[in-house]
CSV table of C-alpha atoms in Angstrom, one decimal:
chain,number,residue,atom,x,y,z
B,92,MET,CA,0.0,0.0,0.0
B,93,SER,CA,1.1,3.6,-0.5
B,94,ASP,CA,1.1,6.3,2.1
B,95,GLY,CA,-2.0,6.8,4.2
B,96,THR,CA,-3.8,4.9,6.9
B,97,PRO,CA,-5.6,1.7,6.0
B,98,ALA,CA,-8.8,3.5,6.6
B,99,ASP,CA,-7.8,6.4,4.3
B,100,LEU,CA,-6.8,3.9,1.6
B,101,PHE,CA,-10.1,2.0,1.9
B,102,PHE,CA,-12.1,5.2,1.6
B,103,ASP,CA,-10.0,6.2,-1.4
B,104,ALA,CA,-10.6,2.8,-3.1
B,105,ALA,CA,-14.4,2.8,-2.4
B,106,ILE,CA,-14.7,6.4,-3.6
B,107,GLY,CA,-12.8,5.5,-6.8
B,108,LEU,CA,-15.1,2.6,-7.5
B,109,LEU,CA,-18.2,4.7,-6.8
B,110,GLN,CA,-16.9,7.3,-9.3
B,111,ARG,CA,-16.3,4.6,-11.9
B,112,VAL,CA,-19.8,3.2,-11.6
B,113,ARG,CA,-21.3,6.7,-11.7
B,114,ASP,CA,-19.5,7.5,-14.9
B,115,GLU,CA,-19.3,4.1,-16.7
B,116,GLU,CA,-22.7,2.7,-15.7
B,117,ALA,CA,-24.8,5.8,-16.1
B,118,GLU,CA,-26.5,4.5,-19.2
B,119,ALA,CA,-27.3,1.1,-17.5
B,120,ILE,CA,-28.5,2.8,-14.4
B,121,ALA,CA,-30.9,5.0,-16.4
B,122,ALA,CA,-32.1,2.0,-18.3
B,123,ALA,CA,-32.7,0.0,-15.1
B,124,GLY,CA,-34.6,2.9,-13.5
B,125,THR,CA,-36.7,3.2,-16.6
B,126,LEU,CA,-37.5,-0.5,-16.6
B,127,LEU,CA,-38.6,-0.5,-13.0
B,128,ALA,CA,-40.7,2.6,-13.7
B,129,ASP,CA,-42.3,0.8,-16.7
B,130,THR,CA,-43.0,-2.2,-14.5
B,131,VAL,CA,-44.7,0.0,-11.8
B,132,ALA,CA,-46.7,1.9,-14.3
B,133,ALA,CA,-48.0,-1.3,-16.0
B,134,GLY,CA,-49.1,-2.7,-12.7
B,135,GLY,CA,-46.2,-5.1,-12.3
B,136,ARG,CA,-44.4,-6.0,-9.1
B,137,LEU,CA,-40.7,-5.6,-8.2
B,138,PHE,CA,-38.5,-8.2,-6.5
B,139,ALA,CA,-34.9,-8.3,-5.4
B,140,PHE,CA,-32.7,-11.3,-4.7
B,141,GLY,CA,-29.2,-11.8,-3.5
B,142,ALA,CA,-27.3,-14.7,-1.8
B,143,GLY,CA,-24.8,-14.3,1.0
B,144,HIS,CA,-23.3,-10.9,1.4
B,145,SER,CA,-24.9,-10.0,-2.0
B,146,SER,CA,-28.2,-10.2,-0.2
B,147,LEU,CA,-27.3,-7.1,1.8
B,148,ALA,CA,-27.7,-4.8,-1.2
B,149,ALA,CA,-31.0,-6.6,-2.1
B,150,GLN,CA,-32.3,-6.1,1.5
B,151,ASP,CA,-31.3,-2.5,1.5
B,152,VAL,CA,-34.0,-1.6,-1.1
B,153,VAL,CA,-36.8,-3.4,0.6
B,154,TYR,CA,-39.1,-1.7,3.2
B,155,ARG,CA,-36.7,1.2,3.3
B,156,ALA,CA,-37.4,4.8,4.4
B,157,GLY,CA,-37.0,6.9,1.3
B,158,GLY,CA,-37.3,3.8,-0.9
B,159,LEU,CA,-39.9,2.3,-3.2
B,160,ALA,CA,-42.6,0.5,-1.2
B,161,LEU,CA,-43.0,-2.0,-4.1
B,162,MET,CA,-39.6,-3.6,-3.7
B,163,ASN,CA,-40.0,-7.1,-2.3
B,164,LEU,CA,-37.3,-9.5,-1.2
B,165,LEU,CA,-37.3,-12.8,-3.0
B,166,ALA,CA,-35.8,-14.8,-0.1
B,167,VAL,CA,-34.2,-18.3,-0.4
B,168,PRO,CA,-34.1,-20.0,3.0
B,169,GLY,CA,-30.5,-20.5,4.1
B,170,VAL,CA,-28.8,-18.2,1.6
B,171,VAL,CA,-30.1,-14.8,2.6
B,172,GLY,CA,-27.2,-14.2,4.9
B,173,VAL,CA,-25.0,-15.5,7.7
B,174,ASP,CA,-28.0,-16.5,9.8
B,175,VAL,CA,-27.5,-20.2,9.3
B,176,THR,CA,-25.1,-22.6,11.0
B,177,PRO,CA,-22.6,-23.4,9.7
B,178,ALA,CA,-22.3,-20.2,7.7
B,179,THR,CA,-20.7,-22.2,4.9
B,180,LEU,CA,-24.0,-23.9,4.3
B,181,GLY,CA,-25.3,-20.7,2.5
B,182,SER,CA,-22.3,-20.9,0.1
B,183,ALA,CA,-23.0,-24.5,-0.5
B,184,LEU,CA,-26.7,-23.9,-1.3
B,185,GLU,CA,-25.7,-21.3,-4.0
B,186,ARG,CA,-24.3,-24.2,-6.0
B,187,VAL,CA,-27.3,-26.5,-5.8
B,188,ASP,CA,-29.0,-27.1,-9.1
B,189,GLY,CA,-32.8,-26.7,-9.2
B,190,LEU,CA,-33.1,-24.6,-6.0
B,191,ALA,CA,-33.9,-21.4,-8.0
B,192,GLY,CA,-36.7,-23.1,-9.9
B,193,ALA,CA,-38.3,-24.4,-6.7
B,194,VAL,CA,-38.2,-20.9,-5.2
B,195,LEU,CA,-39.7,-19.2,-8.2
B,196,ASP,CA,-42.5,-21.8,-8.4
B,197,THR,CA,-43.5,-21.1,-4.9
B,198,SER,CA,-43.1,-17.3,-5.0
B,199,PRO,CA,-45.6,-14.7,-6.0
B,200,VAL,CA,-43.7,-13.7,-9.1
B,201,ARG,CA,-45.5,-13.6,-12.4
B,202,ALA,CA,-45.1,-12.4,-16.0
B,203,GLY,CA,-44.7,-8.7,-16.2
B,204,ASP,CA,-42.8,-8.4,-13.0
B,205,THR,CA,-39.1,-7.3,-12.7
B,206,LEU,CA,-36.5,-9.2,-10.6
B,207,VAL,CA,-33.2,-7.6,-9.6
B,208,ILE,CA,-30.5,-10.2,-9.0
B,209,VAL,CA,-27.4,-9.3,-7.0
B,210,SER,CA,-24.4,-11.6,-7.3
B,211,LEU,CA,-20.9,-10.4,-7.1
B,212,SER,CA,-19.4,-13.3,-9.1
B,213,GLY,CA,-22.5,-14.3,-11.0
B,214,ARG,CA,-20.9,-17.8,-11.4
B,215,ASN,CA,-22.9,-20.0,-9.1
B,216,ALA,CA,-25.9,-22.1,-10.1
B,217,LEU,CA,-28.4,-20.2,-8.0
B,218,PRO,CA,-28.1,-16.7,-9.5
B,219,VAL,CA,-27.7,-18.1,-13.0
B,220,GLU,CA,-30.8,-20.3,-12.7
B,221,MET,CA,-32.7,-17.6,-11.0
B,222,ALA,CA,-32.2,-15.3,-14.0
B,223,LEU,CA,-33.0,-18.1,-16.5
B,224,GLY,CA,-36.1,-19.2,-14.6
B,225,ALA,CA,-37.3,-15.6,-14.2
B,226,ARG,CA,-37.1,-14.8,-17.9
B,227,ASP,CA,-38.7,-18.1,-18.8
B,228,ARG,CA,-41.7,-17.0,-16.6
B,229,GLY,CA,-42.0,-13.7,-18.4
B,230,LEU,CA,-40.1,-11.5,-15.9
B,231,LYS,CA,-37.5,-8.8,-16.8
B,232,VAL,CA,-34.2,-9.3,-15.1
B,233,VAL,CA,-31.7,-6.7,-13.9
B,234,GLY,CA,-28.4,-8.2,-12.9
B,235,VAL,CA,-25.9,-6.5,-10.5
B,236,THR,CA,-22.6,-8.2,-10.8
B,237,SER,CA,-18.9,-7.9,-11.4
B,238,VAL,CA,-18.3,-8.6,-15.1
B,239,ALA,CA,-14.6,-9.2,-14.4
B,240,TYR,CA,-15.5,-12.6,-12.9
B,241,ALA,CA,-16.7,-13.9,-16.3
B,242,ALA,CA,-13.3,-13.1,-17.7
B,243,GLU,CA,-11.2,-14.4,-14.9
B,244,THR,CA,-13.1,-17.4,-13.4
B,245,THR,CA,-15.1,-20.3,-14.7
B,246,SER,CA,-18.9,-20.7,-14.3
B,247,ARG,CA,-20.2,-23.2,-11.8
B,248,HIS,CA,-23.4,-23.7,-13.8
B,249,ALA,CA,-23.8,-26.6,-16.2
B,250,SER,CA,-24.3,-24.2,-19.1
B,251,GLY,CA,-20.9,-22.6,-18.5
B,252,THR,CA,-22.6,-19.2,-18.4
B,253,PHE,CA,-22.8,-16.4,-15.9
B,254,LEU,CA,-25.5,-14.2,-14.5
B,255,LYS,CA,-24.6,-11.4,-16.9
B,256,ASP,CA,-25.5,-13.7,-19.8
B,257,HIS,CA,-29.2,-13.9,-18.8
B,258,CYS,CA,-30.2,-10.4,-17.9
B,259,ASP,CA,-32.1,-7.7,-19.7
B,260,ILE,CA,-29.9,-5.1,-18.1
B,261,VAL,CA,-26.5,-5.6,-16.4
B,262,LEU,CA,-25.0,-3.2,-13.9
B,263,ASP,CA,-21.3,-3.8,-13.5
B,264,SER,CA,-20.0,-3.1,-10.0
B,265,LYS,CA,-16.4,-3.0,-11.3
B,266,ILE,CA,-15.3,-5.0,-8.2
B,267,ALA,CA,-12.0,-6.9,-8.7
B,268,VAL,CA,-12.1,-10.7,-8.5
B,269,GLY,CA,-11.6,-11.6,-4.8
B,270,ASP,CA,-13.4,-8.5,-3.5
B,271,ALA,CA,-10.5,-7.1,-1.5
B,272,GLU,CA,-9.2,-3.6,-2.1
B,273,LEU,CA,-6.1,-3.4,0.0
B,274,THR,CA,-2.8,-5.2,0.5
B,275,LEU,CA,-0.1,-4.9,3.1
B,276,ASP,CA,3.3,-6.5,3.4
B,277,THR,CA,2.6,-7.7,6.9
B,278,ILE,CA,-0.7,-9.3,6.0
B,279,PRO,CA,-0.6,-12.5,3.8
B,280,ALA,CA,-3.9,-11.9,2.0
B,281,PRO,CA,-5.7,-9.0,0.4
B,282,PHE,CA,-8.3,-7.4,2.6
B,283,ALA,CA,-11.1,-4.7,2.9
B,284,PRO,CA,-14.0,-5.7,0.6
B,285,ALA,CA,-16.0,-2.9,-1.0
B,286,SER,CA,-18.7,-4.8,-2.9
B,287,THR,CA,-21.4,-4.0,-0.4
B,288,VAL,CA,-20.7,-0.3,-0.6
B,289,VAL,CA,-20.7,-0.2,-4.4
B,290,THR,CA,-23.7,-2.6,-5.1
B,291,THR,CA,-25.8,-0.8,-2.5
B,292,ALA,CA,-25.0,2.6,-4.0
B,293,LEU,CA,-25.7,1.2,-7.5
B,294,LEU,CA,-29.2,0.0,-6.5
B,295,GLN,CA,-30.0,3.2,-4.6
B,296,ALA,CA,-29.1,5.1,-7.8
B,297,VAL,CA,-31.5,2.9,-9.7
B,298,MET,CA,-34.2,3.5,-7.1
B,299,ALA,CA,-33.7,7.3,-7.3
B,300,THR,CA,-33.9,7.1,-11.1
B,301,THR,CA,-37.1,5.0,-10.9
B,302,ALA,CA,-38.8,7.5,-8.6
B,303,ALA,CA,-37.9,10.5,-10.8
B,304,ALA,CA,-39.0,8.6,-14.0
B,305,LEU,CA,-42.4,7.9,-12.4
B,306,ALA,CA,-42.8,11.5,-11.3
B,307,ASP,CA,-42.0,12.6,-14.9
B,308,ARG,CA,-45.0,10.5,-16.1
B,309,GLY,CA,-47.3,12.1,-13.6
B,310,ILE,CA,-47.3,9.1,-11.3
B,311,GLU,CA,-46.6,9.7,-7.6
B,312,PRO,CA,-43.7,7.3,-6.7
B,313,PRO,CA,-44.9,4.9,-4.0
B,314,LEU,CA,-42.2,5.9,-1.5
B,315,LEU,CA,-41.9,5.0,2.1
B,316,ARG,CA,-41.1,7.5,4.8
B,317,SER,CA,-39.3,7.0,8.1
B,318,GLY,CA,-41.4,5.8,10.9
B,319,ASN,CA,-39.3,8.0,13.1
B,320,VAL,CA,-40.6,11.2,11.7
B,321,ASP,CA,-43.9,12.7,12.6
B,322,GLY,CA,-46.6,11.4,10.2
B,323,GLY,CA,-44.4,8.7,8.8
B,324,HIS,CA,-46.6,5.8,9.9
B,325,GLU,CA,-49.7,7.5,8.5
B,326,TRP,CA,-47.9,8.1,5.2
B,327,ASN,CA,-46.8,4.6,4.9
B,328,GLY,CA,-50.2,3.2,5.8
B,329,ARG,CA,-51.7,5.1,2.9
B,330,VAL,CA,-49.1,3.9,0.5
B,331,MET,CA,-49.4,0.3,1.6
B,332,ALA,CA,-53.2,0.4,1.4
B,333,GLN,CA,-53.0,1.8,-2.1
B,334,TYR,CA,-50.4,-0.8,-3.3
B,335,GLY,CA,-51.2,-3.7,-1.0
B,336,ASP,CA,-51.7,-6.2,-3.8
B,337,ARG,CA,-48.1,-5.6,-4.8
B,338,ILE,CA,-46.4,-5.6,-1.4
B,339,PHE,CA,-45.6,-9.1,-0.1
B,340,TYR,CA,-43.3,-8.4,2.9
B,341,ARG,CA,-46.3,-7.7,5.1
B,342,ARG,CA,-47.9,-11.1,4.6
């Protein structure tokens, strides 16, 4: 590492990545925001999925103050996070063939909906089959992934393909293979992952674009307000009553 504290260098690396995705992914962000706005305007529903730490970005846009009330988490038991024991079970489940199909078959998704899939590597069976299955069922798919993995690793899906190969729109997080931004002579492995910072920011940029696109069409964006501000609960109650048939995290 060059001069600067490890904290300084991590912030520099994260800011550099955020600047890259802002500049290089602007067109894809705009397209994704438009697609979500199209889905809302047409009466469709919005879902987000991620496995392991990729689920953090998906969770961040669900039931979130300042966010779209219509974003629903498509949860797969055992892979949402490190809430299973052993934690390695979640990683193993990502490689199980057929799991995505079973989840989609028992979920409320239907043709005309949009599914956002977050997977840093995009190489495991679960995100690949989730994208394939969603498109087969008539959904649009937005993938948030690091395209670098497709060039530097091999797919773990039987097709030899990656998540990026089965999306209507791809948002490239620019994260390097291995997801570690720093090195130090006294530490034997790279460290300081930034994928959560970047993928979360990417998705919030898409949400902001969606809200503005809806407003431009004369549609009030179905946004949630903080329950910790006066009137927040009343506001949210109105939004949830209006869009109750498209909100599934309350059931």
